């Protein structure tokens, strides 16, 4: 006796969160069944392994059918085939677009191309995340990138509107898209200590302050065709950063800069005293990095340079190292003190 | 020119990409009705076209309006080649044809393609302007309402229940036409879908005409089925119950939704609190049909029961030769109405007087296609069929499928009469077809009805007076309707535990729902009997003979199983019994499902006693006693599980001398030549109070084992196949309807009956287990209306399809209510007993001779005298002659202790208590965060006639849809499971979309009538046909209703309701 066909279709589509997680994590049906058995579900419910197998298959099939819709989440809301309560729909989308920290660190700043996709098996081996899951995450990044790439307006808003993600997740995707677009190098060993969160923070500040959208906050001419307002760095701004050299060259300006920065940051920074003590070195390093940002290559190496060529990295114990927040603040400070 | 149909195509969305180059589509729409077609403009390069068309107007006859579906085809415009079809939408406009229902159909419909499934959606608006047409001779029946619901719909009141209506239409199946060889699968599927749509429209119209003829205005319990007979054609047939319904005006008299229409009925001046006369008793396991019984004259000598439009109440004693009558019947619609059948399963209080037992009839036929002018097929072809009966080759007379059914119905009717009943309720018909063999089955519950509902005003007969006598509700229907001295089969009668006046059988089997006023102890449970029998592969006549020889054995075994399982559950009655016999190439399958309950009126069931044949063998003895212990333990466990603890009433109260019915039962042996012979029950086995199972061979051993392998549902789960679960009354509003399909492949090597049985049993049990597991998050919950369907698509394949609904209930409230319940019951019980004592015995069975019904004895005699008639005159169906004999031997095994102990009469006043907890439950539910803000409105689907915690405010019309899906890329679509899973999900989606477009938010009485699945994995192909139906409704949550409804309407129901009910 073999089961040829075994299905269960509810008027309201049944979604089992645990099975969904296993599916997203890329486990095969048999692995998922084994994992479920290990979770003790059989003892709790008195079910048999066959029942579990059939249940898992059903859910996997449902998810497989839903996947097409999840690629364009607004479709999931309007489709008629699966009757799913809105709260469940939100959960499906959010989980589908969620990603692993380990994975995103591997691809952050890389071109979302076929070439990168080929490397996914290596990433899978390295991170222990199943290849299937890696592919889903990679495809998600790429899909979001493709959709918002050509769009005007706020990156976060665009992502939210087209993928119905939570604010938090939409911001993360904005960072991923921003990094992918500018191809910032994040994979170097020296940068390994930085988390995705650190980069995302930087990305947010850079989007707010360094991009065309940021510069043209109130665009004088709304029709002026500037695509990718939030994605591309403002070339003019980068050009202008060269002018910052005065902050290092001129002692008075250096002092003035220092006092202004210190006033702004006093009490807001855990490593304030170290920062204050090292301000001159810090400032010189940052200004040197900033001044070079006119070349694409240097833009890509921004984070490497920040770590290598500024005292952010070199001296002292790592614990005080001003990780992303300070880098961010410095970058922001750079903009604020730009001679106008 | 009585109607103008107006259609507007608004927009499309999510269309598929039809042009690879641009990744876009140039879509336009064709709107077709009858022979008229309109087209929209082409909307270039968009997957979300906005056509916003003008109103397309079709001026049509109302006859066409009823028959034809509106056909909407979405196409991709192609300048150089033929336009590509994207998909179609068929819209049944019938709901727009009667007032009160929907006025407009407007909404998003999935665009469906039989090869690709759903491909986007289209927004359509449809309206109908009907002109008044007073033409008497018109062929349309616009205005007759159709309901799938098998009870009086919630917002209506039954004025008259006219009776049975049936009709069938036949046509050639497009799949088997010669043209099918040259057209695409898509074209063939679409031709088929369209044809069936047309045929159902036509069928509905014809039934409507019959209803108008009977002066009714509605059909309730409408059941339409397709018989895909392959080469020999396509039959669409329908049965229903014609009624005259009145819409209830007061919207506020809303009632706990899980009640049958009883409460509404109270407003009717005709109806009293249930009051029935008591007559004699009966127990019936099933009374099964045999061919020769047909020859018995069928007089409707029931003067008290007049079916409107039937002419006279009595057709005379001498019915004339059967065949002549049969022909008359097929010809005359008037005569058809002589079938006192009702497809209803729940009734207004007082309607059902007594229940006799299940009556069923089956017949095996060979399908053949021969010209017969009796039927004019639609689409201009003249098609017809002769039924070639395999055992009457010399029959030259062309008969029709109509005659087949008439024959079966006749049988059913005579069985009902043998049970002393004049009507059959809970009636249904079904077929099972394999190649050219077809088994026709009909079953129902023989019953005695209160004539007041059947005719307007006039009250006739002495029965009526007697009915006026006030007798306790909740047991009347259990009392036997037949003569105690001439019982149609041996049964052990006892005095009713409730009223103590009337005789009741030891076990009661019925196909209806549990009457609302029935007194039930504990909870009910789903009971299934499953059985397989191998048969040799054979052709035509030989095959039919083999099948017909097997049938009686199957019926017998199914009933034995049911009886055993019932006893094991410590219950004494089955409701909603449905026995399905499926025929396959090399086997027959039997599946019986029912809901077991413990009726307080019936005696406590005895246990099951195991008797071994070789008492000397020590180890064998031990084994037997071990088994016995296991069985006893199971019974005890089940008693606990289902809370069956009938109140034991001390012996003193038993004071009144009720004579124990000692007389020997008479067996019904209609087949045997000496049918009048009296068989004495063999009481030689030790225990007289037990149901004895003899273990004399391995077969019996298997049976006992299989009895014990049925695993009860996990705690927190209950299941039943009736509308409501007896003993649970505090439903919360969460419902989940589902369909589950399983197909298993049997290993073809040396299959034995046992192995087959085990496989089948495991299949069903595993399926149930899976359901319990899947729905575990809903605990505590009950699976209601569990409907199993078995089919044998291929040699070694068994397919089981289950549709049911899981409903959550509140455990805590259950406890509370049962408590208050119990208190009230106690009071009630005592008063009842007092009341009862005031009644003299005049209502008892000794008054029977004066009863207008012909005593069953007469029937027996007539049956026996007729049994000698020549074979040629015999009914053409299969001869069951041996069955009754076997049945009797089986019945001999059944022994029950005469239960003289008086039990307290317990009356479940469900009506009063049910209401308040429901309200609270809803309120609590509603306070949960609302989750219905989606752009797509939620449409609930349920096989039940109600929605828990809600009131149905409007019926929008019947949903009856037929879909075909085919694939030539089975693997790519996820194999058979992926294919069918997607298809069923799509079917649900299309049903929901149609309901939403009608302005409804739920489908009630939903049923998947057919799910025919065929695969050819080698060719990477599969095809599936699904037919679903139900009633589209608008419901309002009770909690919302409370806010909306002002006290004003509450007053209107006050006079008729008791105080308790008004509080809701």
PDB file of C-alpha atoms in Angstrom, chain B residues 348-590:
ATOM      1  CA  UNK B 348     -39.932  21.685  11.833  1.00  0.00           C
ATOM      2  CA  UNK B 349     -40.986  20.442  15.232  1.00  0.00           C
ATOM      3  CA  UNK B 350     -43.977  18.240  15.096  1.00  0.00           C
ATOM      4  CA  UNK B 351     -43.397  17.283  11.497  1.00  0.00           C
ATOM      5  CA  UNK B 352     -41.792  13.979  12.241  1.00  0.00           C
ATOM      6  CA  UNK B 353     -44.094  11.714  14.185  1.00  0.00           C
ATOM      7  CA  UNK B 354     -42.370   8.356  14.124  1.00  0.00           C
ATOM      8  CA  UNK B 355     -39.279   6.978  12.573  1.00  0.00           C
ATOM      9  CA  UNK B 356     -39.322   3.437  11.303  1.00  0.00           C
ATOM     10  CA  UNK B 357     -35.808   2.809  10.192  1.00  0.00           C
ATOM     11  CA  UNK B 358     -33.533   3.006   7.223  1.00  0.00           C
ATOM     12  CA  UNK B 359     -34.860   1.814   3.906  1.00  0.00           C
ATOM     13  CA  UNK B 360     -32.533   1.353   1.004  1.00  0.00           C
ATOM     14  CA  UNK B 361     -32.579  -0.128  -2.433  1.00  0.00           C
ATOM     15  CA  UNK B 362     -29.891  -0.831  -4.931  1.00  0.00           C
ATOM     16  CA  UNK B 363     -29.882  -2.104  -8.407  1.00  0.00           C
ATOM     17  CA  UNK B 364     -27.184  -3.029 -10.857  1.00  0.00           C
ATOM     18  CA  UNK B 365     -27.595  -1.879 -14.434  1.00  0.00           C
ATOM     19  CA  UNK B 366     -25.719  -2.126 -17.638  1.00  0.00           C
ATOM     20  CA  UNK B 367     -25.231   1.075 -19.502  1.00  0.00           C
ATOM     21  CA  UNK B 368     -25.932   1.037 -23.165  1.00  0.00           C
ATOM     22  CA  UNK B 369     -26.756   3.615 -25.721  1.00  0.00           C
ATOM     23  CA  UNK B 370     -29.785   3.097 -27.816  1.00  0.00           C
ATOM     24  CA  UNK B 371     -32.114   5.457 -29.501  1.00  0.00           C
ATOM     25  CA  UNK B 372     -35.103   6.531 -27.531  1.00  0.00           C
ATOM     26  CA  UNK B 373     -37.182   9.527 -28.430  1.00  0.00           C
ATOM     27  CA  UNK B 374     -38.305  10.081 -24.897  1.00  0.00           C
ATOM     28  CA  UNK B 375     -35.476  12.453 -24.241  1.00  0.00           C
ATOM     29  CA  UNK B 376     -34.568  15.339 -26.319  1.00  0.00           C
ATOM     30  CA  UNK B 377     -31.066  16.313 -25.649  1.00  0.00           C
ATOM     31  CA  UNK B 378     -30.096  19.890 -25.619  1.00  0.00           C
ATOM     32  CA  UNK B 379     -28.022  21.536 -28.287  1.00  0.00           C
ATOM     33  CA  UNK B 380     -30.426  20.282 -30.855  1.00  0.00           C
ATOM     34  CA  UNK B 381     -29.341  16.692 -30.765  1.00  0.00           C
ATOM     35  CA  UNK B 382     -31.841  14.079 -30.058  1.00  0.00           C
ATOM     36  CA  UNK B 383     -30.315  11.639 -27.707  1.00  0.00           C
ATOM     37  CA  UNK B 384     -31.717   8.965 -25.636  1.00  0.00           C
ATOM     38  CA  UNK B 385     -30.975   5.762 -23.979  1.00  0.00           C
ATOM     39  CA  UNK B 386     -32.388   2.462 -23.498  1.00  0.00           C
ATOM     40  CA  UNK B 387     -31.616   0.702 -20.394  1.00  0.00           C
ATOM     41  CA  UNK B 388     -30.655  -2.716 -21.252  1.00  0.00           C
ATOM     42  CA  UNK B 389     -31.205  -4.760 -18.262  1.00  0.00           C
ATOM     43  CA  UNK B 390     -28.739  -7.527 -17.986  1.00  0.00           C
ATOM     44  CA  UNK B 391     -31.129 -10.026 -16.574  1.00  0.00           C
ATOM     45  CA  UNK B 392     -33.963  -9.456 -18.932  1.00  0.00           C
ATOM     46  CA  UNK B 393     -32.529  -9.772 -22.365  1.00  0.00           C
ATOM     47  CA  UNK B 394     -35.839 -10.425 -23.899  1.00  0.00           C
ATOM     48  CA  UNK B 395     -37.029  -7.048 -22.885  1.00  0.00           C
ATOM     49  CA  UNK B 396     -37.573  -5.108 -26.060  1.00  0.00           C
ATOM     50  CA  UNK B 397     -39.247  -2.276 -24.411  1.00  0.00           C
ATOM     51  CA  UNK B 398     -37.099   0.779 -24.306  1.00  0.00           C
ATOM     52  CA  UNK B 399     -36.777   1.926 -20.810  1.00  0.00           C
ATOM     53  CA  UNK B 400     -35.074   4.992 -19.642  1.00  0.00           C
ATOM     54  CA  UNK B 401     -33.001   6.081 -16.768  1.00  0.00           C
ATOM     55  CA  UNK B 402     -36.125   7.653 -15.442  1.00  0.00           C
ATOM     56  CA  UNK B 403     -37.619   4.217 -15.227  1.00  0.00           C
ATOM     57  CA  UNK B 404     -34.603   2.897 -13.405  1.00  0.00           C
ATOM     58  CA  UNK B 405     -35.016   5.445 -10.734  1.00  0.00           C
ATOM     59  CA  UNK B 406     -38.769   5.074 -10.623  1.00  0.00           C
ATOM     60  CA  UNK B 407     -38.225   1.405  -9.993  1.00  0.00           C
ATOM     61  CA  UNK B 408     -35.848   2.023  -7.146  1.00  0.00           C
ATOM     62  CA  UNK B 409     -38.115   4.626  -5.638  1.00  0.00           C
ATOM     63  CA  UNK B 410     -40.952   2.235  -5.832  1.00  0.00           C
ATOM     64  CA  UNK B 411     -38.931  -0.249  -3.899  1.00  0.00           C
ATOM     65  CA  UNK B 412     -38.074   2.275  -1.280  1.00  0.00           C
ATOM     66  CA  UNK B 413     -41.688   3.158  -0.932  1.00  0.00           C
ATOM     67  CA  UNK B 414     -42.765  -0.400  -0.434  1.00  0.00           C
ATOM     68  CA  UNK B 415     -40.079  -0.928   2.148  1.00  0.00           C
ATOM     69  CA  UNK B 416     -41.271   2.089   4.011  1.00  0.00           C
ATOM     70  CA  UNK B 417     -44.751   0.643   3.946  1.00  0.00           C
ATOM     71  CA  UNK B 418     -43.534  -2.619   5.307  1.00  0.00           C
ATOM     72  CA  UNK B 419     -42.269  -0.635   8.222  1.00  0.00           C
ATOM     73  CA  UNK B 420     -45.708   0.831   8.721  1.00  0.00           C
ATOM     74  CA  UNK B 421     -44.559   4.192   7.457  1.00  0.00           C
ATOM     75  CA  UNK B 422     -46.110   6.274   4.751  1.00  0.00           C
ATOM     76  CA  UNK B 423     -43.196   8.511   4.000  1.00  0.00           C
ATOM     77  CA  UNK B 424     -39.465   8.490   3.539  1.00  0.00           C
ATOM     78  CA  UNK B 425     -37.384  11.330   4.919  1.00  0.00           C
ATOM     79  CA  UNK B 426     -33.687  12.076   4.579  1.00  0.00           C
ATOM     80  CA  UNK B 427     -33.959  10.597   1.124  1.00  0.00           C
ATOM     81  CA  UNK B 428     -31.009  10.553  -1.235  1.00  0.00           C
ATOM     82  CA  UNK B 429     -29.899   8.826  -4.406  1.00  0.00           C
ATOM     83  CA  UNK B 430     -26.500   7.991  -5.743  1.00  0.00           C
ATOM     84  CA  UNK B 431     -24.733   6.017  -8.411  1.00  0.00           C
ATOM     85  CA  UNK B 432     -21.435   4.279  -8.824  1.00  0.00           C
ATOM     86  CA  UNK B 433     -20.222   3.635 -12.311  1.00  0.00           C
ATOM     87  CA  UNK B 434     -17.377   1.506 -13.530  1.00  0.00           C
ATOM     88  CA  UNK B 435     -17.073   0.955 -17.232  1.00  0.00           C
ATOM     89  CA  UNK B 436     -20.516  -0.135 -18.340  1.00  0.00           C
ATOM     90  CA  UNK B 437     -21.799  -1.263 -14.984  1.00  0.00           C
ATOM     91  CA  UNK B 438     -23.744   1.104 -12.844  1.00  0.00           C
ATOM     92  CA  UNK B 439     -25.060   0.626  -9.331  1.00  0.00           C
ATOM     93  CA  UNK B 440     -27.998   2.816  -8.513  1.00  0.00           C
ATOM     94  CA  UNK B 441     -28.681   3.319  -4.850  1.00  0.00           C
ATOM     95  CA  UNK B 442     -31.345   5.106  -2.926  1.00  0.00           C
ATOM     96  CA  UNK B 443     -31.826   5.313   0.767  1.00  0.00           C
ATOM     97  CA  UNK B 444     -33.875   7.155   3.289  1.00  0.00           C
ATOM     98  CA  UNK B 445     -35.615   6.806   6.582  1.00  0.00           C
ATOM     99  CA  UNK B 446     -39.112   5.447   6.743  1.00  0.00           C
ATOM    100  CA  UNK B 447     -41.227   7.748   8.809  1.00  0.00           C
ATOM    101  CA  UNK B 448     -44.689   8.760   9.806  1.00  0.00           C
ATOM    102  CA  UNK B 449     -45.225  12.456   9.307  1.00  0.00           C
ATOM    103  CA  UNK B 450     -47.635  14.954  10.636  1.00  0.00           C
ATOM    104  CA  UNK B 451     -49.897  15.859   7.743  1.00  0.00           C
ATOM    105  CA  UNK B 452     -50.385  19.399   8.837  1.00  0.00           C
ATOM    106  CA  UNK B 453     -47.339  20.543   6.976  1.00  0.00           C
ATOM    107  CA  UNK B 454     -48.172  18.678   3.891  1.00  0.00           C
ATOM    108  CA  UNK B 455     -51.401  20.369   3.193  1.00  0.00           C
ATOM    109  CA  UNK B 456     -52.717  23.761   3.808  1.00  0.00           C
ATOM    110  CA  UNK B 457     -55.408  24.148   6.372  1.00  0.00           C
ATOM    111  CA  UNK B 458     -57.477  21.025   6.092  1.00  0.00           C
ATOM    112  CA  UNK B 459     -57.073  18.566   8.798  1.00  0.00           C
ATOM    113  CA  UNK B 460     -58.241  15.094   8.233  1.00  0.00           C
ATOM    114  CA  UNK B 461     -58.413  11.777   9.847  1.00  0.00           C
ATOM    115  CA  UNK B 462     -58.400  10.525  13.307  1.00  0.00           C
ATOM    116  CA  UNK B 463     -54.673  10.565  13.492  1.00  0.00           C
ATOM    117  CA  UNK B 464     -54.817  14.273  13.595  1.00  0.00           C
ATOM    118  CA  UNK B 465     -56.830  14.320  16.735  1.00  0.00           C
ATOM    119  CA  UNK B 466     -54.565  11.948  18.342  1.00  0.00           C
ATOM    120  CA  UNK B 467     -51.654  14.032  17.435  1.00  0.00           C
ATOM    121  CA  UNK B 468     -53.142  16.859  19.309  1.00  0.00           C
ATOM    122  CA  UNK B 469     -52.731  14.971  22.512  1.00  0.00           C
ATOM    123  CA  UNK B 470     -49.879  16.315  24.385  1.00  0.00           C
ATOM    124  CA  UNK B 471     -47.107  13.862  24.714  1.00  0.00           C
ATOM    125  CA  UNK B 472     -43.623  14.463  25.877  1.00  0.00           C
ATOM    126  CA  UNK B 473     -41.321  15.568  23.181  1.00  0.00           C
ATOM    127  CA  UNK B 474     -38.034  13.923  22.624  1.00  0.00           C
ATOM    128  CA  UNK B 475     -39.179  10.377  22.375  1.00  0.00           C
ATOM    129  CA  UNK B 476     -42.154  10.362  20.065  1.00  0.00           C
ATOM    130  CA  UNK B 477     -40.101   9.825  16.969  1.00  0.00           C
ATOM    131  CA  UNK B 478     -38.491   6.749  18.480  1.00  0.00           C
ATOM    132  CA  UNK B 479     -41.755   4.929  18.955  1.00  0.00           C
ATOM    133  CA  UNK B 480     -42.338   2.191  16.480  1.00  0.00           C
ATOM    134  CA  UNK B 481     -44.721   3.018  13.672  1.00  0.00           C
ATOM    135  CA  UNK B 482     -45.483  -0.590  12.795  1.00  0.00           C
ATOM    136  CA  UNK B 483     -47.583  -3.197  14.368  1.00  0.00           C
ATOM    137  CA  UNK B 484     -45.916  -4.900  17.194  1.00  0.00           C
ATOM    138  CA  UNK B 485     -47.441  -8.213  16.334  1.00  0.00           C
ATOM    139  CA  UNK B 486     -46.403  -8.070  12.744  1.00  0.00           C
ATOM    140  CA  UNK B 487     -43.010  -6.657  12.891  1.00  0.00           C
ATOM    141  CA  UNK B 488     -41.284  -6.540   9.568  1.00  0.00           C
ATOM    142  CA  UNK B 489     -38.206  -8.087  11.093  1.00  0.00           C
ATOM    143  CA  UNK B 490     -37.254  -9.337  14.485  1.00  0.00           C
ATOM    144  CA  UNK B 491     -36.591  -6.621  16.918  1.00  0.00           C
ATOM    145  CA  UNK B 492     -36.630  -6.425  20.578  1.00  0.00           C
ATOM    146  CA  UNK B 493     -39.170  -3.947  21.754  1.00  0.00           C
ATOM    147  CA  UNK B 494     -39.317  -2.304  25.103  1.00  0.00           C
ATOM    148  CA  UNK B 495     -41.287   0.465  26.575  1.00  0.00           C
ATOM    149  CA  UNK B 496     -39.949   3.899  25.905  1.00  0.00           C
ATOM    150  CA  UNK B 497     -37.629   5.000  28.637  1.00  0.00           C
ATOM    151  CA  UNK B 498     -38.978   8.460  28.364  1.00  0.00           C
ATOM    152  CA  UNK B 499     -42.736   8.257  28.289  1.00  0.00           C
ATOM    153  CA  UNK B 500     -43.180   4.648  29.332  1.00  0.00           C
ATOM    154  CA  UNK B 501     -46.271   4.383  27.178  1.00  0.00           C
ATOM    155  CA  UNK B 502     -45.027   3.325  23.850  1.00  0.00           C
ATOM    156  CA  UNK B 503     -42.821   0.679  22.473  1.00  0.00           C
ATOM    157  CA  UNK B 504     -39.412   1.532  21.200  1.00  0.00           C
ATOM    158  CA  UNK B 505     -36.887  -0.602  19.364  1.00  0.00           C
ATOM    159  CA  UNK B 506     -33.569  -1.518  20.902  1.00  0.00           C
ATOM    160  CA  UNK B 507     -31.622   0.208  18.169  1.00  0.00           C
ATOM    161  CA  UNK B 508     -32.626   2.918  15.751  1.00  0.00           C
ATOM    162  CA  UNK B 509     -30.895   3.623  12.437  1.00  0.00           C
ATOM    163  CA  UNK B 510     -31.807   6.728  10.453  1.00  0.00           C
ATOM    164  CA  UNK B 511     -30.485   8.832   7.611  1.00  0.00           C
ATOM    165  CA  UNK B 512     -31.740  12.089   9.078  1.00  0.00           C
ATOM    166  CA  UNK B 513     -30.230  14.541  11.484  1.00  0.00           C
ATOM    167  CA  UNK B 514     -30.915  14.186  15.142  1.00  0.00           C
ATOM    168  CA  UNK B 515     -34.256  15.912  15.811  1.00  0.00           C
ATOM    169  CA  UNK B 516     -33.751  19.013  17.890  1.00  0.00           C
ATOM    170  CA  UNK B 517     -36.144  17.879  20.534  1.00  0.00           C
ATOM    171  CA  UNK B 518     -34.579  14.451  20.914  1.00  0.00           C
ATOM    172  CA  UNK B 519     -33.287  13.649  24.342  1.00  0.00           C
ATOM    173  CA  UNK B 520     -29.714  12.527  24.089  1.00  0.00           C
ATOM    174  CA  UNK B 521     -27.421  11.430  26.836  1.00  0.00           C
ATOM    175  CA  UNK B 522     -23.772  12.298  26.476  1.00  0.00           C
ATOM    176  CA  UNK B 523     -22.100  13.123  23.218  1.00  0.00           C
ATOM    177  CA  UNK B 524     -22.209  11.497  19.849  1.00  0.00           C
ATOM    178  CA  UNK B 525     -19.442  10.178  17.671  1.00  0.00           C
ATOM    179  CA  UNK B 526     -18.678   9.266  14.111  1.00  0.00           C
ATOM    180  CA  UNK B 527     -19.091   5.576  13.427  1.00  0.00           C
ATOM    181  CA  UNK B 528     -17.876   4.027  10.219  1.00  0.00           C
ATOM    182  CA  UNK B 529     -18.123   0.603   8.739  1.00  0.00           C
ATOM    183  CA  UNK B 530     -15.606  -0.145   6.020  1.00  0.00           C
ATOM    184  CA  UNK B 531     -15.517  -3.096   3.768  1.00  0.00           C
ATOM    185  CA  UNK B 532     -13.888  -4.342   0.593  1.00  0.00           C
ATOM    186  CA  UNK B 533     -14.689  -7.355  -1.488  1.00  0.00           C
ATOM    187  CA  UNK B 534     -12.628  -8.615  -4.350  1.00  0.00           C
ATOM    188  CA  UNK B 535     -14.399  -9.650  -7.441  1.00  0.00           C
ATOM    189  CA  UNK B 536     -13.235 -11.159 -10.651  1.00  0.00           C
ATOM    190  CA  UNK B 537     -12.796  -8.960 -13.603  1.00  0.00           C
ATOM    191  CA  UNK B 538     -15.568  -9.663 -16.006  1.00  0.00           C
ATOM    192  CA  UNK B 539     -17.454  -8.220 -18.889  1.00  0.00           C
ATOM    193  CA  UNK B 540     -20.963  -6.922 -19.114  1.00  0.00           C
ATOM    194  CA  UNK B 541     -23.563  -9.377 -17.856  1.00  0.00           C
ATOM    195  CA  UNK B 542     -21.163 -11.615 -16.025  1.00  0.00           C
ATOM    196  CA  UNK B 543     -19.771  -8.600 -14.271  1.00  0.00           C
ATOM    197  CA  UNK B 544     -23.183  -7.326 -13.299  1.00  0.00           C
ATOM    198  CA  UNK B 545     -24.131 -10.728 -11.985  1.00  0.00           C
ATOM    199  CA  UNK B 546     -20.991 -10.951  -9.922  1.00  0.00           C
ATOM    200  CA  UNK B 547     -21.650  -7.536  -8.465  1.00  0.00           C
ATOM    201  CA  UNK B 548     -25.251  -8.221  -7.666  1.00  0.00           C
ATOM    202  CA  UNK B 549     -24.310 -11.451  -5.969  1.00  0.00           C
ATOM    203  CA  UNK B 550     -21.818  -9.648  -3.797  1.00  0.00           C
ATOM    204  CA  UNK B 551     -24.066  -6.776  -2.831  1.00  0.00           C
ATOM    205  CA  UNK B 552     -26.240  -8.502  -0.232  1.00  0.00           C
ATOM    206  CA  UNK B 553     -23.186  -9.836   1.554  1.00  0.00           C
ATOM    207  CA  UNK B 554     -21.699  -6.433   1.626  1.00  0.00           C
ATOM    208  CA  UNK B 555     -24.816  -4.844   3.015  1.00  0.00           C
ATOM    209  CA  UNK B 556     -25.040  -7.496   5.631  1.00  0.00           C
ATOM    210  CA  UNK B 557     -21.474  -7.088   6.725  1.00  0.00           C
ATOM    211  CA  UNK B 558     -21.634  -3.345   6.719  1.00  0.00           C
ATOM    212  CA  UNK B 559     -24.613  -3.504   9.024  1.00  0.00           C
ATOM    213  CA  UNK B 560     -22.991  -6.004  11.294  1.00  0.00           C
ATOM    214  CA  UNK B 561     -19.982  -3.773  11.577  1.00  0.00           C
ATOM    215  CA  UNK B 562     -22.103  -0.751  12.274  1.00  0.00           C
ATOM    216  CA  UNK B 563     -24.028  -2.589  14.917  1.00  0.00           C
ATOM    217  CA  UNK B 564     -20.884  -3.886  16.587  1.00  0.00           C
ATOM    218  CA  UNK B 565     -19.252  -0.516  16.601  1.00  0.00           C
ATOM    219  CA  UNK B 566     -22.382   1.099  17.928  1.00  0.00           C
ATOM    220  CA  UNK B 567     -22.475  -1.331  20.812  1.00  0.00           C
ATOM    221  CA  UNK B 568     -18.824  -0.806  21.437  1.00  0.00           C
ATOM    222  CA  UNK B 569     -19.548   2.869  21.832  1.00  0.00           C
ATOM    223  CA  UNK B 570     -22.348   2.024  24.252  1.00  0.00           C
ATOM    224  CA  UNK B 571     -24.813   3.874  22.081  1.00  0.00           C
ATOM    225  CA  UNK B 572     -28.182   2.898  20.724  1.00  0.00           C
ATOM    226  CA  UNK B 573     -28.975   4.980  17.676  1.00  0.00           C
ATOM    227  CA  UNK B 574     -27.393   6.059  14.418  1.00  0.00           C
ATOM    228  CA  UNK B 575     -28.217   9.302  12.660  1.00  0.00           C
ATOM    229  CA  UNK B 576     -27.154  10.527   9.261  1.00  0.00           C
ATOM    230  CA  UNK B 577     -26.411   7.021   8.063  1.00  0.00           C
ATOM    231  CA  UNK B 578     -24.982   6.998   4.595  1.00  0.00           C
ATOM    232  CA  UNK B 579     -23.924   3.752   2.994  1.00  0.00           C
ATOM    233  CA  UNK B 580     -21.889   4.048  -0.114  1.00  0.00           C
ATOM    234  CA  UNK B 581     -21.137   1.085  -2.304  1.00  0.00           C
ATOM    235  CA  UNK B 582     -18.501   1.741  -4.919  1.00  0.00           C
ATOM    236  CA  UNK B 583     -17.799  -0.515  -7.809  1.00  0.00           C
ATOM    237  CA  UNK B 584     -14.382  -0.933  -9.376  1.00  0.00           C
ATOM    238  CA  UNK B 585     -12.791  -3.181 -11.949  1.00  0.00           C
ATOM    239  CA  UNK B 586     -11.835  -5.880  -9.519  1.00  0.00           C
ATOM    240  CA  UNK B 587     -13.429  -4.966  -6.229  1.00  0.00           C
ATOM    241  CA  UNK B 588     -16.404  -3.523  -4.439  1.00  0.00           C
ATOM    242  CA  UNK B 589     -16.044  -1.105  -1.572  1.00  0.00           C
ATOM    243  CA  UNK B 590     -18.593  -0.334   1.077  1.00  0.00           C
TER     244      UNK B 590
END
